[in-house]
Amino acid sequence: MSAKELLDVYKRIRDRITGGVESFDSINKLIVKRAEAEEKISHILKELIPEKTTPNDYIMENIIEDLKIESAQHLRMSNELKVLIIQSKSGKIFAKTQSENQKSIEKILHKQYKELKGLIKDYDNAVADVQKEQDALKTVKTEKRDAQQKKIAKATDEAAKRKKILEEFANKSKADQFPQICNMFRDFDKSRLKNLQENIQVFAQMAIRLHDSDREGANRLYKKILTFDAEDRSDRFVQTTIDPRAPPSSTESNDIYGIALSDYRSDEVQDLQFSRGDRIKILNQHNSGWWEGEVESRRGTFPSTFVEIVGKKEIKQLVIGSVLLCVKDYKATRAGEINVLTGDLIFVDYLNGDRCQGKNLRTNDSGAFPLSTLEHRMFTDNVQPHPAAANPPAQ
């Protein structure tokens, strides 16, 4: 490796360190801005929630609940970005160590680069002086040629001297400082990239969880609205508006309750936490095993295995995940419903009050339909679910 080649290597190392530090700082600034953006999104979602709402407005209640959960998830991501990356103790220690290592490399590198560049310049100037004196020899008078020859010899000696000094310094730098600089540079760059990789992995995991939560929230809201019986709700509302003394519809008493078999704790905002013995109002049941319930005005989801259904409504628990016989025709009257005919086999995936969500195995249509269309005997007697329930049809 020549002296000029060594100088080029030193320059590339210097540029790589400078560019790497700039990239490192830029990526960390992006993470800071992302945390700020997530916090702003959380506040914006909260601001969407109206201060006043109509009592017992099922649709508005579920929209507000979804907004609260989504807002909490965005705020959680913002806080975790700050704690795990931006303000983490290990992150600050790494940044300080990296800064010190950068200064150490640049100090050695700058000294070698500066001295080597100066010696190369001195040698190039000496070579230029030789060429200058040789060019002058072409035009000098005969009586002055000997004197000019002496100038050429002197310039040549000086160039040889500068070359020797340059080669000695370059050889010493290659033997001593160059390996040291390369090792320090390698460790510096490797640790920088590794730290960035770890931080972005943490960020990506947070983003995945946030997106999954948003998708689950949208699915949860969709299923609730899908099983919402607008006609029934409207009939009851109109009835009580016209005559407040009128007795409530029979569907008002269809509440299902369960008793907590053990404590349930969760870090997820959308989950319902309770203690053993708590009486839980079951709002929605789903084949996934995750139900929605209410305890002391708190709503959320929980694993169905933590609760035992009590009272007459216990029969409804057997409907979920079963294939049942249709005993009454039903024609879909609104979007999201399906037609069922007497004799159809229906796989039940979801239950909300007296409304089911499932699949007609004859038509392969999926949607909502009344629970009353199914044969009660099949889920009131102590019978096993249909074998097809073990392998539910694709939705």
Short mmCIF file of C-alpha atoms in Angstrom, two decimals:
data_model
loop_
_atom_site.label_atom_id
_atom_site.label_comp_id
_atom_site.label_asym_id
_atom_site.label_seq_id
_atom_site.Cartn_x
_atom_site.Cartn_y
_atom_site.Cartn_z
CA MET A 1 0.00 0.00 0.00
CA SER A 2 1.52 3.32 -1.08
CA ALA A 3 1.45 6.46 1.03
CA LYS A 4 -1.29 7.99 -1.10
CA GLU A 5 -3.37 4.80 -0.89
CA LEU A 6 -2.98 4.83 2.89
CA LEU A 7 -4.13 8.46 2.93
CA ASP A 8 -7.24 7.48 0.92
CA VAL A 9 -8.04 4.69 3.41
CA TYR A 10 -7.75 7.11 6.32
CA LYS A 11 -10.08 9.52 4.52
CA ARG A 12 -12.68 6.80 3.88
CA ILE A 13 -12.59 5.74 7.53
CA ARG A 14 -13.03 9.35 8.63
CA ASP A 15 -15.97 9.86 6.26
CA ARG A 16 -17.59 6.58 7.36
CA ILE A 17 -17.38 7.57 11.03
CA THR A 18 -18.85 11.00 10.32
CA GLY A 19 -21.66 9.55 8.18
CA GLY A 20 -22.38 6.78 10.67
CA VAL A 21 -22.73 9.21 13.56
CA GLU A 22 -25.05 11.42 11.50
CA SER A 23 -27.19 8.39 10.58
CA PHE A 24 -27.29 7.22 14.21
CA ASP A 25 -28.41 10.66 15.41
CA SER A 26 -31.01 10.98 12.62
CA ILE A 27 -32.60 7.60 13.41
CA ASN A 28 -32.78 8.41 17.12
CA LYS A 29 -34.40 11.77 16.30
CA LEU A 30 -36.98 9.90 14.21
CA ILE A 31 -37.79 7.67 17.19
CA VAL A 32 -38.21 10.76 19.40
CA LYS A 33 -40.55 12.32 16.84
CA ARG A 34 -42.48 9.04 16.55
CA ALA A 35 -43.02 9.01 20.33
CA GLU A 36 -44.26 12.61 20.15
CA ALA A 37 -46.57 11.69 17.25
CA GLU A 38 -48.05 8.71 19.16
CA GLU A 39 -48.74 10.97 22.15
CA LYS A 40 -50.46 13.53 19.90
CA ILE A 41 -52.56 10.79 18.27
CA SER A 42 -53.62 9.62 21.73
CA HIS A 43 -54.74 13.14 22.68
CA ILE A 44 -56.56 13.63 19.36
CA LEU A 45 -58.49 10.38 19.85
CA LYS A 46 -59.46 11.45 23.37
CA GLU A 47 -60.66 14.81 22.08
CA LEU A 48 -63.03 12.98 19.72
CA ILE A 49 -65.00 11.65 22.68
CA PRO A 50 -68.05 13.89 23.28
CA GLU A 51 -68.54 15.35 26.75
CA LYS A 52 -72.22 14.47 26.80
CA THR A 53 -73.96 11.43 25.30
CA THR A 54 -77.46 10.01 25.29
CA PRO A 55 -77.92 7.47 28.12
CA ASN A 56 -77.99 3.81 27.02
CA ASP A 57 -76.84 4.68 23.49
CA TYR A 58 -75.36 1.28 22.58
CA ILE A 59 -73.65 2.41 19.37
CA MET A 60 -72.11 5.53 20.92
CA GLU A 61 -71.00 3.58 24.00
CA ASN A 62 -69.09 1.10 21.86
CA ILE A 63 -67.53 3.81 19.69
CA ILE A 64 -66.35 5.66 22.81
CA GLU A 65 -65.01 2.44 24.33
CA ASP A 66 -63.06 1.74 21.12
CA LEU A 67 -61.66 5.30 21.09
CA LYS A 68 -60.54 5.01 24.70
CA ILE A 69 -58.78 1.71 24.09
CA GLU A 70 -57.12 2.98 20.91
CA SER A 71 -56.02 6.18 22.64
CA ALA A 72 -54.54 4.21 25.53
CA GLN A 73 -52.61 1.95 23.13
CA HIS A 74 -51.03 4.90 21.30
CA LEU A 75 -50.10 6.55 24.60
CA ARG A 76 -48.62 3.27 25.80
CA MET A 77 -46.41 3.06 22.71
CA SER A 78 -45.26 6.64 23.23
CA ASN A 79 -44.36 5.98 26.86
CA GLU A 80 -42.58 2.71 26.09
CA LEU A 81 -40.51 4.35 23.34
CA LYS A 82 -39.37 6.91 25.90
CA VAL A 83 -38.65 4.37 28.63
CA LEU A 84 -37.08 1.59 26.57
CA ILE A 85 -35.17 3.62 23.96
CA ILE A 86 -35.14 7.42 24.28
CA GLN A 87 -34.59 7.83 28.01
CA SER A 88 -33.21 4.40 28.89
CA LYS A 89 -30.19 4.31 31.19
CA SER A 90 -28.40 1.77 29.00
CA GLY A 91 -29.05 3.95 25.95
CA LYS A 92 -27.52 7.00 27.60
CA ILE A 93 -24.48 4.99 28.71
CA PHE A 94 -24.04 3.66 25.18
CA ALA A 95 -24.30 7.14 23.65
CA LYS A 96 -21.69 8.48 26.08
CA THR A 97 -19.33 5.54 25.45
CA GLN A 98 -19.80 5.82 21.71
CA SER A 99 -19.03 9.54 21.81
CA GLU A 100 -15.82 8.91 23.76
CA ASN A 101 -14.76 6.16 21.34
CA GLN A 102 -15.46 8.44 18.40
CA LYS A 103 -13.21 11.14 19.85
CA SER A 104 -10.41 8.63 20.49
CA ILE A 105 -10.50 7.29 16.92
CA GLU A 106 -10.72 10.74 15.37
CA LYS A 107 -7.81 12.01 17.48
CA ILE A 108 -5.45 9.28 16.25
CA LEU A 109 -6.87 9.36 12.74
CA HIS A 110 -6.61 13.14 12.44
CA LYS A 111 -2.98 13.15 13.53
CA GLN A 112 -1.98 10.40 11.08
CA TYR A 113 -4.01 11.88 8.24
CA LYS A 114 -2.67 15.40 8.77
CA GLU A 115 1.01 14.37 9.01
CA LEU A 116 0.76 11.97 6.08
CA LYS A 117 -0.98 14.55 3.93
CA GLY A 118 1.70 17.15 4.79
CA LEU A 119 4.57 14.79 3.94
CA ILE A 120 2.94 13.86 0.63
CA LYS A 121 2.58 17.54 -0.18
CA ASP A 122 6.26 18.18 0.69
CA TYR A 123 7.37 15.33 -1.55
CA ASP A 124 5.13 16.46 -4.42
CA ASN A 125 6.54 19.98 -4.12
CA ALA A 126 10.11 18.60 -4.15
CA VAL A 127 9.38 16.60 -7.30
CA ALA A 128 7.87 19.73 -8.87
CA ASP A 129 11.06 21.66 -8.02
CA VAL A 130 13.16 19.04 -9.81
CA GLN A 131 10.97 19.35 -12.88
CA LYS A 132 11.17 23.13 -12.69
CA GLU A 133 15.00 23.13 -12.64
CA GLN A 134 15.14 20.59 -15.46
CA ASP A 135 12.87 22.78 -17.58
CA ALA A 136 15.10 25.80 -16.85
CA LEU A 137 18.14 23.89 -18.12
CA LYS A 138 16.65 23.91 -21.60
CA THR A 139 16.85 27.70 -21.90
CA VAL A 140 19.93 28.51 -19.83
CA LYS A 141 23.06 29.89 -21.49
CA THR A 142 26.05 27.60 -22.00
CA GLU A 143 28.22 29.33 -19.40
CA LYS A 144 25.50 28.79 -16.77
CA ARG A 145 24.68 25.16 -17.49
CA ASP A 146 27.03 23.79 -14.81
CA ALA A 147 25.41 25.97 -12.19
CA GLN A 148 21.97 24.83 -13.34
CA GLN A 149 23.06 21.20 -13.18
CA LYS A 150 24.01 21.75 -9.57
CA LYS A 151 20.55 23.15 -8.87
CA ILE A 152 18.98 20.07 -10.45
CA ALA A 153 21.16 17.78 -8.34
CA LYS A 154 20.29 19.68 -5.19
CA ALA A 155 16.56 19.56 -5.97
CA THR A 156 16.84 15.83 -6.77
CA ASP A 157 18.59 15.19 -3.42
CA GLU A 158 15.85 17.13 -1.63
CA ALA A 159 13.14 15.11 -3.40
CA ALA A 160 14.88 11.86 -2.47
CA LYS A 161 15.13 13.05 1.12
CA ARG A 162 11.40 13.93 1.20
CA LYS A 163 10.53 10.57 -0.34
CA LYS A 164 12.55 8.72 2.31
CA ILE A 165 10.87 10.65 5.13
CA LEU A 166 7.44 9.98 3.59
CA GLU A 167 8.07 6.25 3.15
CA GLU A 168 9.43 5.87 6.68
CA PHE A 169 6.38 7.60 8.18
CA ALA A 170 3.94 5.64 5.99
CA ASN A 171 5.58 2.32 6.87
CA LYS A 172 5.54 3.16 10.57
CA SER A 173 1.91 4.28 10.36
CA LYS A 174 0.92 1.06 8.54
CA ALA A 175 2.72 -1.06 11.14
CA ASP A 176 1.54 0.76 14.29
CA GLN A 177 -1.37 3.18 13.96
CA PHE A 178 -3.19 1.64 10.98
CA PRO A 179 -4.04 -1.69 12.72
CA GLN A 180 -5.10 0.22 15.84
CA ILE A 181 -7.32 2.57 13.86
CA CYS A 182 -8.88 -0.32 11.92
CA ASN A 183 -9.70 -2.26 15.10
CA MET A 184 -11.18 0.78 16.84
CA PHE A 185 -13.16 1.69 13.73
CA ARG A 186 -14.47 -1.88 13.35
CA ASP A 187 -15.62 -2.03 16.99
CA PHE A 188 -17.15 1.44 16.78
CA ASP A 189 -19.14 0.75 13.64
CA LYS A 190 -20.25 -2.71 14.74
CA SER A 191 -21.55 -1.47 18.11
CA ARG A 192 -23.34 1.42 16.41
CA LEU A 193 -25.20 -0.85 13.99
CA LYS A 194 -25.96 -3.43 16.68
CA ASN A 195 -27.46 -0.78 18.95
CA LEU A 196 -29.60 0.56 16.11
CA GLN A 197 -30.71 -2.97 15.24
CA GLU A 198 -31.78 -3.69 18.82
CA ASN A 199 -33.66 -0.40 19.12
CA ILE A 200 -35.49 -0.84 15.82
CA GLN A 201 -36.43 -4.41 16.79
CA VAL A 202 -38.01 -3.05 19.98
CA PHE A 203 -39.76 -0.34 17.96
CA ALA A 204 -41.03 -2.85 15.39
CA GLN A 205 -42.44 -5.11 18.13
CA MET A 206 -44.29 -2.13 19.61
CA ALA A 207 -45.64 -1.18 16.18
CA ILE A 208 -46.83 -4.75 15.54
CA ARG A 209 -48.61 -4.85 18.89
CA LEU A 210 -50.20 -1.45 18.22
CA HIS A 211 -51.41 -2.51 14.78
CA ASP A 212 -52.72 -5.82 16.15
CA SER A 213 -54.55 -3.95 18.90
CA ASP A 214 -56.09 -1.53 16.40
CA ARG A 215 -57.19 -4.43 14.21
CA GLU A 216 -58.63 -6.35 17.17
CA GLY A 217 -60.46 -3.22 18.31
CA ALA A 218 -61.96 -2.73 14.85
CA ASN A 219 -63.01 -6.40 14.71
CA ARG A 220 -64.50 -6.17 18.19
CA LEU A 221 -66.49 -3.07 17.26
CA TYR A 222 -67.57 -4.66 13.97
CA LYS A 223 -68.87 -7.81 15.70
CA LYS A 224 -70.76 -5.79 18.30
CA ILE A 225 -72.43 -3.62 15.69
CA LEU A 226 -73.07 -6.65 13.47
CA THR A 227 -75.04 -8.40 16.21
CA PHE A 228 -76.84 -5.19 17.20
CA ASP A 229 -80.60 -5.58 16.66
CA ALA A 230 -81.56 -2.09 15.49
CA GLU A 231 -85.23 -3.05 14.95
CA ASP A 232 -85.63 -4.47 18.43
CA ARG A 233 -83.85 -1.53 20.05
CA SER A 234 -85.96 0.93 18.10
CA ASP A 235 -89.21 -0.87 19.02
CA ARG A 236 -88.37 -0.76 22.72
CA PHE A 237 -87.25 2.88 22.54
CA VAL A 238 -90.40 3.94 20.70
CA GLN A 239 -92.55 1.95 23.12
CA THR A 240 -91.07 3.54 26.24
CA THR A 241 -91.07 6.99 24.62
CA ILE A 242 -94.78 6.84 23.80
CA ASP A 243 -95.74 5.17 27.07
CA PRO A 244 -93.08 5.31 29.83
CA ARG A 245 -95.35 3.14 32.01
CA ALA A 246 -95.30 0.28 29.49
CA PRO A 247 -93.57 -2.87 30.78
CA PRO A 248 -90.14 -3.49 29.33
CA SER A 249 -89.71 -5.98 26.51
CA SER A 250 -88.97 -9.55 27.51
CA THR A 251 -85.54 -9.19 26.00
CA GLU A 252 -84.63 -6.74 28.78
CA SER A 253 -84.40 -9.63 31.24
CA ASN A 254 -82.11 -11.79 29.13
CA ASP A 255 -78.98 -10.86 31.05
CA ILE A 256 -76.44 -13.62 31.64
CA TYR A 257 -74.24 -13.68 34.74
CA GLY A 258 -71.21 -15.68 35.78
CA ILE A 259 -69.15 -16.16 38.91
CA ALA A 260 -65.36 -15.71 38.76
CA LEU A 261 -63.64 -19.01 39.58
CA SER A 262 -60.29 -17.29 40.23
CA ASP A 263 -58.60 -13.90 40.05
CA TYR A 264 -57.86 -12.52 36.58
CA ARG A 265 -55.17 -9.87 36.11
CA SER A 266 -53.91 -8.38 32.85
CA ASP A 267 -51.77 -5.48 31.65
CA GLU A 268 -53.95 -5.02 28.56
CA VAL A 269 -56.20 -1.95 28.71
CA GLN A 270 -59.13 -3.70 27.01
CA ASP A 271 -59.17 -6.63 29.47
CA LEU A 272 -61.58 -6.88 32.40
CA GLN A 273 -59.82 -7.62 35.70
CA PHE A 274 -61.73 -9.25 38.53
CA SER A 275 -61.31 -11.28 41.71
CA ARG A 276 -62.49 -14.72 42.66
CA GLY A 277 -66.19 -14.70 43.56
CA ASP A 278 -67.05 -11.55 41.58
CA ARG A 279 -70.44 -11.60 39.85
CA ILE A 280 -69.85 -10.75 36.18
CA LYS A 281 -72.49 -9.69 33.69
CA ILE A 282 -71.77 -11.50 30.41
CA LEU A 283 -72.24 -9.09 27.51
CA ASN A 284 -70.85 -11.11 24.60
CA GLN A 285 -69.69 -14.69 24.12
CA HIS A 286 -67.37 -15.80 21.33
CA ASN A 287 -66.04 -19.12 20.06
CA SER A 288 -62.45 -17.85 20.49
CA GLY A 289 -62.88 -18.29 24.25
CA TRP A 290 -62.61 -14.54 24.91
CA TRP A 291 -65.82 -13.05 26.26
CA GLU A 292 -66.85 -9.53 27.13
CA GLY A 293 -68.27 -8.71 30.52
CA GLU A 294 -69.01 -6.02 33.06
CA VAL A 295 -68.19 -5.70 36.78
CA GLU A 296 -69.13 -2.58 38.74
CA SER A 297 -69.51 -0.46 35.58
CA ARG A 298 -66.12 -1.68 34.26
CA ARG A 299 -66.22 -3.40 30.88
CA GLY A 300 -63.63 -5.53 29.15
CA THR A 301 -62.67 -8.91 27.73
CA PHE A 302 -61.53 -11.99 29.64
CA PRO A 303 -60.92 -15.74 29.11
CA SER A 304 -64.18 -17.68 29.46
CA THR A 305 -62.40 -20.40 31.47
CA PHE A 306 -62.19 -18.02 34.46
CA VAL A 307 -65.98 -17.82 34.79
CA GLU A 308 -68.82 -20.24 35.49
CA ILE A 309 -72.25 -19.30 34.11
CA VAL A 310 -75.01 -19.36 36.74
CA GLY A 311 -78.77 -19.58 36.59
CA LYS A 312 -81.05 -20.49 33.69
CA LYS A 313 -78.87 -18.70 31.18
CA GLU A 314 -76.24 -21.38 31.62
CA ILE A 315 -77.79 -23.20 28.65
CA LYS A 316 -76.51 -20.52 26.28
CA GLN A 317 -72.91 -21.39 27.05
CA LEU A 318 -73.36 -24.68 25.18
CA VAL A 319 -74.34 -22.87 22.00
CA ILE A 320 -70.92 -21.34 21.35
CA GLY A 321 -68.75 -23.49 19.09
CA SER A 322 -71.53 -26.01 18.39
CA VAL A 323 -73.34 -27.11 15.25
CA LEU A 324 -77.09 -26.88 15.90
CA LEU A 325 -80.24 -27.75 13.96
CA CYS A 326 -82.38 -24.94 12.55
CA VAL A 327 -86.08 -25.47 13.45
CA LYS A 328 -87.51 -22.19 12.20
CA ASP A 329 -87.11 -20.38 8.88
CA TYR A 330 -85.60 -16.91 9.00
CA LYS A 331 -85.18 -14.50 6.12
CA ALA A 332 -82.48 -11.86 6.41
CA THR A 333 -83.95 -8.38 6.82
CA ARG A 334 -80.80 -6.28 7.16
CA ALA A 335 -77.16 -6.19 6.11
CA GLY A 336 -74.97 -8.76 7.83
CA GLU A 337 -77.74 -11.34 8.33
CA ILE A 338 -78.14 -14.71 6.61
CA ASN A 339 -81.12 -16.81 5.53
CA VAL A 340 -81.71 -20.07 7.39
CA LEU A 341 -84.26 -22.79 6.66
CA THR A 342 -85.72 -25.55 8.80
CA GLY A 343 -83.32 -28.50 8.71
CA ASP A 344 -80.17 -26.44 8.12
CA LEU A 345 -77.15 -27.17 10.28
CA ILE A 346 -75.67 -23.99 11.74
CA PHE A 347 -72.23 -23.52 13.30
CA VAL A 348 -72.48 -20.88 16.06
CA ASP A 349 -69.38 -18.74 16.47
CA TYR A 350 -70.60 -15.76 18.47
CA LEU A 351 -73.50 -14.91 20.80
CA ASN A 352 -74.80 -11.53 21.94
CA GLY A 353 -78.02 -11.73 23.91
CA ASP A 354 -80.54 -13.49 21.66
CA ARG A 355 -78.57 -12.86 18.46
CA CYS A 356 -76.10 -15.35 17.00
CA GLN A 357 -73.25 -15.04 14.56
CA GLY A 358 -72.36 -18.17 12.62
CA LYS A 359 -72.25 -20.12 9.37
CA ASN A 360 -74.99 -22.00 7.51
CA LEU A 361 -73.30 -25.29 6.51
CA ARG A 362 -75.76 -25.78 3.66
CA THR A 363 -75.13 -22.44 1.93
CA ASN A 364 -71.71 -21.61 3.42
CA ASP A 365 -73.06 -18.11 4.17
CA SER A 366 -71.84 -16.44 7.34
CA GLY A 367 -73.71 -13.77 9.28
CA ALA A 368 -76.18 -12.99 12.06
CA PHE A 369 -79.52 -14.63 12.87
CA PRO A 370 -81.84 -15.04 15.92
CA LEU A 371 -81.02 -17.66 18.55
CA SER A 372 -84.70 -18.63 18.51
CA THR A 373 -84.26 -20.29 15.07
CA LEU A 374 -82.17 -23.10 16.61
CA GLU A 375 -83.48 -26.25 18.29
CA HIS A 376 -83.44 -25.56 22.01
CA ARG A 377 -83.29 -29.24 22.91
CA MET A 378 -79.83 -29.48 21.39
CA PHE A 379 -78.39 -27.05 23.90
CA THR A 380 -80.65 -27.55 26.90
CA ASP A 381 -80.18 -31.31 27.19
CA ASN A 382 -76.89 -32.81 28.30
CA VAL A 383 -75.74 -33.67 24.79
CA GLN A 384 -72.30 -33.35 23.22
CA PRO A 385 -71.76 -30.71 20.53
CA HIS A 386 -71.95 -31.85 16.92
CA PRO A 387 -68.61 -33.40 15.72
CA ALA A 388 -68.20 -30.59 13.20
CA ALA A 389 -67.77 -28.19 16.12
CA ALA A 390 -64.36 -29.69 16.79
CA ASN A 391 -63.28 -28.41 13.37
CA PRO A 392 -65.29 -25.21 12.84
CA PRO A 393 -65.75 -24.11 9.23
CA ALA A 394 -63.60 -21.34 7.85
CA GLN A 395 -65.19 -17.94 8.25
#
